[in-house]
Coordinates of C-alpha atoms in Angstrom, one line a residue:
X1 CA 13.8 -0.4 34.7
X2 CA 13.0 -3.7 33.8
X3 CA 12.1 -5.3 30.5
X4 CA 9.1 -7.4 29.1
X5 CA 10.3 -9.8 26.4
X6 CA 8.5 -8.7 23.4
X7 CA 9.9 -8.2 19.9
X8 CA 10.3 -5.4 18.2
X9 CA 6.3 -3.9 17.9
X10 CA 4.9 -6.0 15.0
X11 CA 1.8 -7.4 16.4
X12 CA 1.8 -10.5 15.5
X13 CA 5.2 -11.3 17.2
X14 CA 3.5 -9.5 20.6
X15 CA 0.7 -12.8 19.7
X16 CA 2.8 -15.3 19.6
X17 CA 4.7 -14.7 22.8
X18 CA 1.4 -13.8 24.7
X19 CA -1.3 -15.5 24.1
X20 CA -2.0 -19.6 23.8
X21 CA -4.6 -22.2 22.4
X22 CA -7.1 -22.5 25.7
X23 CA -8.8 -25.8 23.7
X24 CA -4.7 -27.2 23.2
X25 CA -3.9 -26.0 26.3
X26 CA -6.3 -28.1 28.4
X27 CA -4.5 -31.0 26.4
X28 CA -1.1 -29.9 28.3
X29 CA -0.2 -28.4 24.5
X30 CA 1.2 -25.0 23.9
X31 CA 0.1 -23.8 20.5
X32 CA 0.2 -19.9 19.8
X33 CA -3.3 -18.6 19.3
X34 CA -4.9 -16.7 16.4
X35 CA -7.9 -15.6 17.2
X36 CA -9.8 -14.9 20.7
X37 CA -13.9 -15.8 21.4
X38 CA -14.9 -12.7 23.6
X39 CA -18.0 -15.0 24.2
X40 CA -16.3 -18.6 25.4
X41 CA -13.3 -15.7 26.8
X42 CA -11.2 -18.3 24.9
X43 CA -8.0 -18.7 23.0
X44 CA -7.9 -20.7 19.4
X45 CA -5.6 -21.6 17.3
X46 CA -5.9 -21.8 13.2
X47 CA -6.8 -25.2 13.9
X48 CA -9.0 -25.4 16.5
X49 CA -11.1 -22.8 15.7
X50 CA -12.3 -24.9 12.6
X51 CA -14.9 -26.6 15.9
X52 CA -15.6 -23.6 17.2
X53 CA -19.5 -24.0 16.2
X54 CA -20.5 -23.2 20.0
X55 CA -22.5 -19.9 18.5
X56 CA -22.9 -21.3 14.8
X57 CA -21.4 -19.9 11.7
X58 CA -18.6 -18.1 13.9
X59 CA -17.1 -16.2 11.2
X60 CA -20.8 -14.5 10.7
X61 CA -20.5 -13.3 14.2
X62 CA -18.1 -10.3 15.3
X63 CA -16.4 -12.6 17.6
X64 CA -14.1 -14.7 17.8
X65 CA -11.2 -11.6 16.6
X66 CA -8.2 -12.8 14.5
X67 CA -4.9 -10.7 15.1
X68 CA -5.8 -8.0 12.8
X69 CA -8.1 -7.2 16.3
X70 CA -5.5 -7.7 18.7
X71 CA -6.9 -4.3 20.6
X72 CA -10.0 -6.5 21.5
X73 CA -8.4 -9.2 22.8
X74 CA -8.1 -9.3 26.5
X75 CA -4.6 -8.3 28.5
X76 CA -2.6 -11.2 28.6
X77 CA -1.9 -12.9 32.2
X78 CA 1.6 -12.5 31.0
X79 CA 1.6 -8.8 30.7
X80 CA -1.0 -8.2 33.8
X81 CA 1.9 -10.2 35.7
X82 CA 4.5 -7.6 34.4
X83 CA 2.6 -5.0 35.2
X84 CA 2.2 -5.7 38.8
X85 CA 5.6 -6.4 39.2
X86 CA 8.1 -4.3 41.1
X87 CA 11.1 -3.3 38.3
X88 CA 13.4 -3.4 41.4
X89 CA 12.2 -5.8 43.5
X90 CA 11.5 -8.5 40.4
X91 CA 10.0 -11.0 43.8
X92 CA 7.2 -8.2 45.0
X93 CA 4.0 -6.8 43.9
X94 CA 3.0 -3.0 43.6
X95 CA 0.7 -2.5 46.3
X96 CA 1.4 1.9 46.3
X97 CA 2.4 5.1 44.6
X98 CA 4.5 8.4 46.2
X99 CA 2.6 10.9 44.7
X100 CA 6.0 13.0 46.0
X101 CA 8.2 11.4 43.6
X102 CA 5.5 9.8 41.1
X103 CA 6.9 6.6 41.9
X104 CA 5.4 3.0 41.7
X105 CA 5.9 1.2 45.0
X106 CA 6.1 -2.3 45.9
X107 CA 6.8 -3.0 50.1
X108 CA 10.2 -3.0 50.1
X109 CA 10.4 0.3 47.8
X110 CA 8.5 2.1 50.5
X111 CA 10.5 1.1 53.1
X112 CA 14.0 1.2 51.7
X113 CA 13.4 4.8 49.6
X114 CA 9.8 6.6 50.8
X115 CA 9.6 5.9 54.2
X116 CA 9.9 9.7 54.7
X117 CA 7.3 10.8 52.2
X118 CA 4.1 11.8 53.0
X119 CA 1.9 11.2 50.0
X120 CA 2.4 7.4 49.6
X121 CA -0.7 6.1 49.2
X122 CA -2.5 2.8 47.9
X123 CA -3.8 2.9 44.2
X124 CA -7.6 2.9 44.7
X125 CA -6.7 6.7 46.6
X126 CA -4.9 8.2 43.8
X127 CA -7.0 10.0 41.4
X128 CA -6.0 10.7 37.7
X129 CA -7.6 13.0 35.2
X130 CA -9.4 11.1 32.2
X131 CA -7.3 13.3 29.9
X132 CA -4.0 11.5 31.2
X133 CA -4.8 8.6 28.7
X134 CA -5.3 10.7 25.8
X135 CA -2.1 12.8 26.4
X136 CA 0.0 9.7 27.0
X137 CA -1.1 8.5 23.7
X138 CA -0.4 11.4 22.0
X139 CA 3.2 11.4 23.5
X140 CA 3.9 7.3 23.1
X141 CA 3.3 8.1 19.1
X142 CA 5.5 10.9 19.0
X143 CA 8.2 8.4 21.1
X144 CA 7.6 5.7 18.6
X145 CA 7.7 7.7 15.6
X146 CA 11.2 9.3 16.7
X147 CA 12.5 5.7 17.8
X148 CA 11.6 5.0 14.1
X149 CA 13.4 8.3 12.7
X150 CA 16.8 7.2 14.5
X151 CA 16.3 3.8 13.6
X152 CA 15.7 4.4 9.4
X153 CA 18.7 7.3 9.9
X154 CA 20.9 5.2 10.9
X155 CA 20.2 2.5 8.4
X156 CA 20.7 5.0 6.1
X157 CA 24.2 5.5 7.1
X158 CA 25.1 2.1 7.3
X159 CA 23.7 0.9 4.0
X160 CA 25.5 4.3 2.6
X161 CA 28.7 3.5 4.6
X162 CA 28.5 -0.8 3.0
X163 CA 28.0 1.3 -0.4
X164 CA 31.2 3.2 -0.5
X165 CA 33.2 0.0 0.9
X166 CA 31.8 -2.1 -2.0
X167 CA 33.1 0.7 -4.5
X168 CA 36.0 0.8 -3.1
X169 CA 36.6 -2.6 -3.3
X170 CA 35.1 -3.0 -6.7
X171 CA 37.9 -0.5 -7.7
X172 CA 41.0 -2.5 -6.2
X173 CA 39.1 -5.9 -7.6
X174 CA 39.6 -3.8 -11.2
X175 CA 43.2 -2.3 -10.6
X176 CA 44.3 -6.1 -9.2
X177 CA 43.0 -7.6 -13.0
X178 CA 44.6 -4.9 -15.1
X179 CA 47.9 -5.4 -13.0
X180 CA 47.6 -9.1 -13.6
X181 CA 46.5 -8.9 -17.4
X182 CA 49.6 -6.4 -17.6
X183 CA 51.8 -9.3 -16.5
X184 CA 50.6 -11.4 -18.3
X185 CA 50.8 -9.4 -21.6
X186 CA 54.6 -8.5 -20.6
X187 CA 55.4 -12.1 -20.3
X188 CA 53.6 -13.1 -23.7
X189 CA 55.6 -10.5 -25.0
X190 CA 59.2 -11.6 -23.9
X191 CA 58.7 -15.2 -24.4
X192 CA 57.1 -15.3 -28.5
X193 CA 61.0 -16.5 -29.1
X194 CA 62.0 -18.0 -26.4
X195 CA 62.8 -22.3 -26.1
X196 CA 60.6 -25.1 -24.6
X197 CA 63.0 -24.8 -21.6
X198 CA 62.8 -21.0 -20.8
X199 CA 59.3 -21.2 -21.7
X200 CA 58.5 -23.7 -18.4
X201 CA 60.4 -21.4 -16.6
X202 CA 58.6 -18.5 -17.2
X203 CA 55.2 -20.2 -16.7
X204 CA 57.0 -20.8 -12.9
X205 CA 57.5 -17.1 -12.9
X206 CA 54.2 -16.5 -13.8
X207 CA 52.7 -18.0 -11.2
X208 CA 54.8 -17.2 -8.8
X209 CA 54.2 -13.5 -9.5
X210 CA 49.9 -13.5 -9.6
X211 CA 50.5 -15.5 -6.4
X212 CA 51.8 -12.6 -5.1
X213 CA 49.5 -10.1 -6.6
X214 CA 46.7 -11.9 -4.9
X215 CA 48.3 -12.6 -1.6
X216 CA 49.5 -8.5 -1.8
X217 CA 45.7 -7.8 -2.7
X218 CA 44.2 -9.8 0.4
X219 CA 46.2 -9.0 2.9
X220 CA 46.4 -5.1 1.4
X221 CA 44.2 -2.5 1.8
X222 CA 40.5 -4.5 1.2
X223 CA 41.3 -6.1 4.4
X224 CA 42.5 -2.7 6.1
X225 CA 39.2 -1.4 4.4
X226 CA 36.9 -4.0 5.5
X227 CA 38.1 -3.8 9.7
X228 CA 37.5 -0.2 9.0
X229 CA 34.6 -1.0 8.4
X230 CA 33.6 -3.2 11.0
X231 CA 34.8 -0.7 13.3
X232 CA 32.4 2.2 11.9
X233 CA 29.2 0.1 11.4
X234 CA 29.5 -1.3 15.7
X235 CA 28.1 2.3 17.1
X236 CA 25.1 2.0 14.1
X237 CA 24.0 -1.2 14.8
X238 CA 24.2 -1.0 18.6
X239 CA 21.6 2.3 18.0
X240 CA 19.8 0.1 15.8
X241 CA 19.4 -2.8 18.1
X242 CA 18.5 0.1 20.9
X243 CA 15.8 1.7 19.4
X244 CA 14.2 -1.8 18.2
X245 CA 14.4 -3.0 21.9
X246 CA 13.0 0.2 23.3
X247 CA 10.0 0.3 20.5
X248 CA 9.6 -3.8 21.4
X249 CA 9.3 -2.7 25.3
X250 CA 6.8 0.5 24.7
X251 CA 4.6 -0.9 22.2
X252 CA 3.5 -3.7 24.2
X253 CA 3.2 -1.0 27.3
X254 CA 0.7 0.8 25.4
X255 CA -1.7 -1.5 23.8
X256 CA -1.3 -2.4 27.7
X257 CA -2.7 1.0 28.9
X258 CA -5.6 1.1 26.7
X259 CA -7.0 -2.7 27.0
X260 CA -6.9 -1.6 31.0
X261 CA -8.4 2.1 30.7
X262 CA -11.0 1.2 32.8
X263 CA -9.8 -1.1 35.6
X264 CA -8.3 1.3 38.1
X265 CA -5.1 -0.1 39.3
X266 CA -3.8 -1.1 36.4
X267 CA -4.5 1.9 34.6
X268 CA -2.4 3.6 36.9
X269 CA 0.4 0.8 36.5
X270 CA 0.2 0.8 33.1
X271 CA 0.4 4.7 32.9
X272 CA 3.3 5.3 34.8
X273 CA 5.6 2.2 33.5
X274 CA 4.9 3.7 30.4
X275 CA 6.2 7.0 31.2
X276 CA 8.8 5.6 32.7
X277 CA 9.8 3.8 29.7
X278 CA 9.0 6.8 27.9
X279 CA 11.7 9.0 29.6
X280 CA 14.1 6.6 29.1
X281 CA 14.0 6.4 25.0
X282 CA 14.0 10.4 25.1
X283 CA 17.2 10.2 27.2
X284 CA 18.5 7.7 24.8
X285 CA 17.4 9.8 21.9
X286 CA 18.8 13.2 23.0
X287 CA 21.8 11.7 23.0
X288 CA 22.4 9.6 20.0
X289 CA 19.7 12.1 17.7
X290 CA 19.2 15.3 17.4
X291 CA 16.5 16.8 14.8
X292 CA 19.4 19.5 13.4
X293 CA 21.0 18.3 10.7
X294 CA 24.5 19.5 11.5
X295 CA 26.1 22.2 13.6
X296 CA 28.9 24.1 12.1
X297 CA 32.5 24.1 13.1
X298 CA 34.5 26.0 11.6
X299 CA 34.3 27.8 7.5
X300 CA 37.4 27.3 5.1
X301 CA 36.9 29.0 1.8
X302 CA 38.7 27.8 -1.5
X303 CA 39.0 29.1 -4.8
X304 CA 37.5 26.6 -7.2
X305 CA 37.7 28.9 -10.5
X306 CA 39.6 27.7 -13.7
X307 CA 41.0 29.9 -16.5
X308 CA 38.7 28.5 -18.8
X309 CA 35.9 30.5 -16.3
X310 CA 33.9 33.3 -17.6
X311 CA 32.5 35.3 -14.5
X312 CA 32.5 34.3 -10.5
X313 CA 31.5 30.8 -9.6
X314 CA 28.1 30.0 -8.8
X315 CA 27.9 26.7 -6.9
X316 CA 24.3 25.2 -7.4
X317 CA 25.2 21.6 -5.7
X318 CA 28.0 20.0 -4.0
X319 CA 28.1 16.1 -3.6
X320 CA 31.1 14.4 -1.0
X321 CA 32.5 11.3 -2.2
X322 CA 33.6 9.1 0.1
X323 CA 37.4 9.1 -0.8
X324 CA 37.1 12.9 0.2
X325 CA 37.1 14.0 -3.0
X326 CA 34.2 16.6 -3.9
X327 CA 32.0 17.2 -6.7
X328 CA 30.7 20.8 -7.5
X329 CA 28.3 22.2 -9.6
X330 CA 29.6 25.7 -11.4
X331 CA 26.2 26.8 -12.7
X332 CA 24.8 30.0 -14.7
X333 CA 27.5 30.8 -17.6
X334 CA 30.4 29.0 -16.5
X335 CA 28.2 25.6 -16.5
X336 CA 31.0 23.3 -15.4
X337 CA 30.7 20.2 -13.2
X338 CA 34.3 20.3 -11.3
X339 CA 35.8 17.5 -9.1
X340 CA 37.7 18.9 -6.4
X341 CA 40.3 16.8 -4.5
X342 CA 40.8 16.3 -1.1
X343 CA 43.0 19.6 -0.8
X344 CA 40.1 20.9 -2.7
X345 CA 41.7 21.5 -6.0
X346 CA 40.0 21.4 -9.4
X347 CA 41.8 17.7 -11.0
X348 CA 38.7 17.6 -13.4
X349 CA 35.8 19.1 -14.9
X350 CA 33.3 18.6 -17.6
X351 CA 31.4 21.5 -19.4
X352 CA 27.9 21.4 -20.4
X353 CA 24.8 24.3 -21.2
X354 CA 22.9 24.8 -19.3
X355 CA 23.7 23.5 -16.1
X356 CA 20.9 23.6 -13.4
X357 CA 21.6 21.0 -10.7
X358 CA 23.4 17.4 -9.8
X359 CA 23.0 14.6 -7.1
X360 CA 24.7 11.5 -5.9
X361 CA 23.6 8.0 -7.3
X362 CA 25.9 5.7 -6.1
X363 CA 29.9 6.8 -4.5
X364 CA 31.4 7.1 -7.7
X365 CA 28.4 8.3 -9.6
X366 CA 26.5 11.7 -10.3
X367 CA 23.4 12.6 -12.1
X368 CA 23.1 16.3 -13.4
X369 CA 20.1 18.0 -14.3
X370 CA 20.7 20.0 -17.6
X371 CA 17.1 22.0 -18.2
X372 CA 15.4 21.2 -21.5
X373 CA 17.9 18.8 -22.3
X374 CA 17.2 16.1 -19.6
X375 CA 19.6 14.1 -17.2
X376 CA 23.3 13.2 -18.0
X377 CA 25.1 10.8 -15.8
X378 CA 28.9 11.0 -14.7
X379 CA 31.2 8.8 -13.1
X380 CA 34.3 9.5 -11.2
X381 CA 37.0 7.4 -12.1
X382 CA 40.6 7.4 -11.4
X383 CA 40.4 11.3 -10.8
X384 CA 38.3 12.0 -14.1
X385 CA 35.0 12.8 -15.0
X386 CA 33.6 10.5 -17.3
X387 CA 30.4 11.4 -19.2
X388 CA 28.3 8.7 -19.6
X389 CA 24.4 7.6 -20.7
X390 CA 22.0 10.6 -21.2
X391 CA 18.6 10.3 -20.7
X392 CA 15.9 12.8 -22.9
X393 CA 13.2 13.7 -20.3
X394 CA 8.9 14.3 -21.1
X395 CA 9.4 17.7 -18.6
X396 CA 12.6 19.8 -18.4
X397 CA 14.8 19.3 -15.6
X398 CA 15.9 22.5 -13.1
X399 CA 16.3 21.0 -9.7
X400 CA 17.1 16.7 -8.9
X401 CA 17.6 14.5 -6.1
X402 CA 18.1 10.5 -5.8
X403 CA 16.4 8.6 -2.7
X404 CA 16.3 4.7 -3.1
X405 CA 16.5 3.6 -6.6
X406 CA 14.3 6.9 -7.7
X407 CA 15.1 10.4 -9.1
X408 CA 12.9 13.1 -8.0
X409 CA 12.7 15.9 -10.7
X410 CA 11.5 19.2 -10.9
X411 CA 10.4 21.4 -13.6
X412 CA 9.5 25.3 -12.8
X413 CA 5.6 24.3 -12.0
X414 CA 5.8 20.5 -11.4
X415 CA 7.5 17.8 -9.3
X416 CA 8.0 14.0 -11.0
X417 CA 8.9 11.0 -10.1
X418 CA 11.1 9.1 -12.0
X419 CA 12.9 5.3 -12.4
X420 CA 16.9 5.8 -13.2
X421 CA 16.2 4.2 -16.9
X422 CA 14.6 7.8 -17.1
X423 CA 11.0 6.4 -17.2
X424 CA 8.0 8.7 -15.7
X425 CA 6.5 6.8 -12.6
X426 CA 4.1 9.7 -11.4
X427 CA 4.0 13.6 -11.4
X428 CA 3.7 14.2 -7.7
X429 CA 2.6 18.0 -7.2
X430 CA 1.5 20.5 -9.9
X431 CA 1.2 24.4 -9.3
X432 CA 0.5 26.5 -12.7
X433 CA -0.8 29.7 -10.8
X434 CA 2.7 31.2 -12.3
X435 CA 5.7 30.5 -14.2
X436 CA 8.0 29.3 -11.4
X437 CA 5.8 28.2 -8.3

């Protein structure tokens, strides 16, 4: 199917590439317009409409409509043009519709493809139910909305993917310093007694060798890393760009459909382009989303218990890092946060009581929900769990997750919202019909 040039849905973008200045126009001057006079059935732009004094105090009136009424303005000749186009045959008109295949038909579709059928007739013949415009409505907001859903979802996954590349580069930026500062200790150390001569020397030596700590560093694994990278991100951002085309394309098709409910013919255009264009983003869809959120392969089980355990694990939360290292949370009397590696061994754990529930922050970071004592925050570095800040919650804490910036905490009646500097932005959802709701 063809395309209409429109961007990706935002109205005013649809305005700009529609719709000109009728007053600038006349003045062989193309100036988008802003606001439409259903009386004069003209265009103005911000400038021109300043004159507009045709029907007095305009802005008293409820016309002319800005672009926060762009469903009153009239279809654009652009768009009607579209419309009556032939996707196939971008040189003819639609004059006819096979009701046998549901097709749109120009001349030279009939004669090439339905020349057999027996129900291709012109549009004025063709009667639709008035419900057809409701329904369609219905089902281009359920398109758009899922367009939307794979679009933020993979976002999500790129932003998460550019996250755990920029900690793992932080981390070789850090191990590259303490290698140099090492050097450079070592060579303080061996040179205290040395002469002017040597000395000079050694500076040469010096340099030579961070030289090659940086050269090793940028041509290592950051560079490895970041082509990786590049690599992962192409099949994201081609989704992206798909689903922002195909909202750009239906949008327009739509507003289309209900400026022209009640002009026949292109009603019917509009209607069926738009399911057309319809089928094609649920193909697309199907195939690059599904609404599960996984399917499982296979099961592997591991044994995750220490000597220092009391009774059988009980694993509340597990967060994947992106090294392939694991984080597990041993809850209810062994209260141990564990980190796994990627054979899923136990290399580390730290113990705290009680222990209710834990979440990623960033790829190297956890925050773990400790009841009546609030939130404690640990970092995975160099295979080791490092405690670090703690922050003293107004609620207790039994059950947390992170999304964007925030940390969404639950007590046993109540759901907060809160900053990460621990401080209370709203309670979201109260139930106090029982202890635990």
């Amino acid at each position: 199917m063809a395309t209409f040039p429109v961007s990706s849905g935002a109205e005013e973008n649809v305005v700009d590439k529609e719709y000109c200045c009728s007053i600038c126009k006349e003045q062989n001057t193309e100036i988008n317009a802003t606001f439409y006079c259903k009386n004069c059935n003209k265009f103005f732009c911000g400038q021109c409409i300043n004159s507009h004094s045709k029907h007095g105090l305009w802005f008293n009136k409820k016309s002319p409509y800005g672009k926060d009424k762009i469903m009153k303005w009239p279809l654009s000749k652009k768009m009607e043009n579209y419309l009556l186009t032939c996707d196939i045959h971008k040189d003819e008109k639609l004059t006819k519709f096979c009701q046998d295949h549901s097709r749109l038909c120009c001349y030279t579709c009939v004669v090439l493809d339905h020349s057999r059928c027996t129900q291709v007739k012109v549009f004025s013949e063709v009667k639709r139910q008035s419900s057809d415009v409701k329904k369609m409505s219905v089902r281009v907001s359920k398109t758009l909305s899922r367009l939307k859903k794979l679009q933020s979802y993979r976002e999500d996954n790129r932003r998460s993917m550019q996250g755990s590349y920029a900690e793992f580069e932080r981390n070789k930026v850090k191990t590259m310093r303490l290698n140099i500062q090492s050097f450079l200790v070592q060579c303080d150390d061996t040179s205290m007694n040395e002469t002017f001569q040597n000395v000079e020397y050694t500076v040469d030596e010096i340099r030579q060798k961070v030289n090659l700590l940086l050269t090793e560093f940028e041509n290592g694994s950051i560079k490895e890393q970041k082509e990786e990278l590049t690599l992962k991100q192409a099949p994201l951002i081609s989704v992206i760009k798909t689903c922002i085309r195909h909202h750009g394309e239906l949008l327009p098709l739509h507003e289309a459909m209900q400026k022209v409910k009640y002009q026949p013919e292109l009603s019917l255009i509009a209607h069926y382009k738009c399911l057309d264009k319809i089928q094609q983003c649920e193909i697309y869809m199907n195939e690059n989303f599904s609404d599960e959120l996984f399917s499982v392969k296979g099961v592997s089980k591991y044994k995750v218990r220490i000597f220092r355990d009391s009774v059988t694990c009980r694993i509340n939360a597990v967060c994947a890092l992106p090294d392939g290292q694991v984080l597990v949370a041993d809850c209810s009397w062994n209260d141990k946060v564990k980190l796994l590696n990627q054979q899923y061994q136990v290399v580390s754990h730290w113990g705290v009581s009680p222990l209710c529930d834990m979440c990623l922050i960033t790829p190297s970071e956890a925050a773990v929900a400790l009841g009546d004592h609030g939130v404690q925050f640990i970092t995975v570095t160099q295979s080791k769990l490092v405690p670090g800040r703690r922050l003293q919650l107004r609620q207790d804490c039994y059950a947390i997750v992170h999304h964007k910036g925030d940390l969404f905490i639950c007590s046993n009646t109540a759901l907060y919202k809160y900053s990460l500097s621990g401080t209370l932005v709203c309670r979201l959802y109260e139930d106090t019909s029982a202890s635990h709701t």
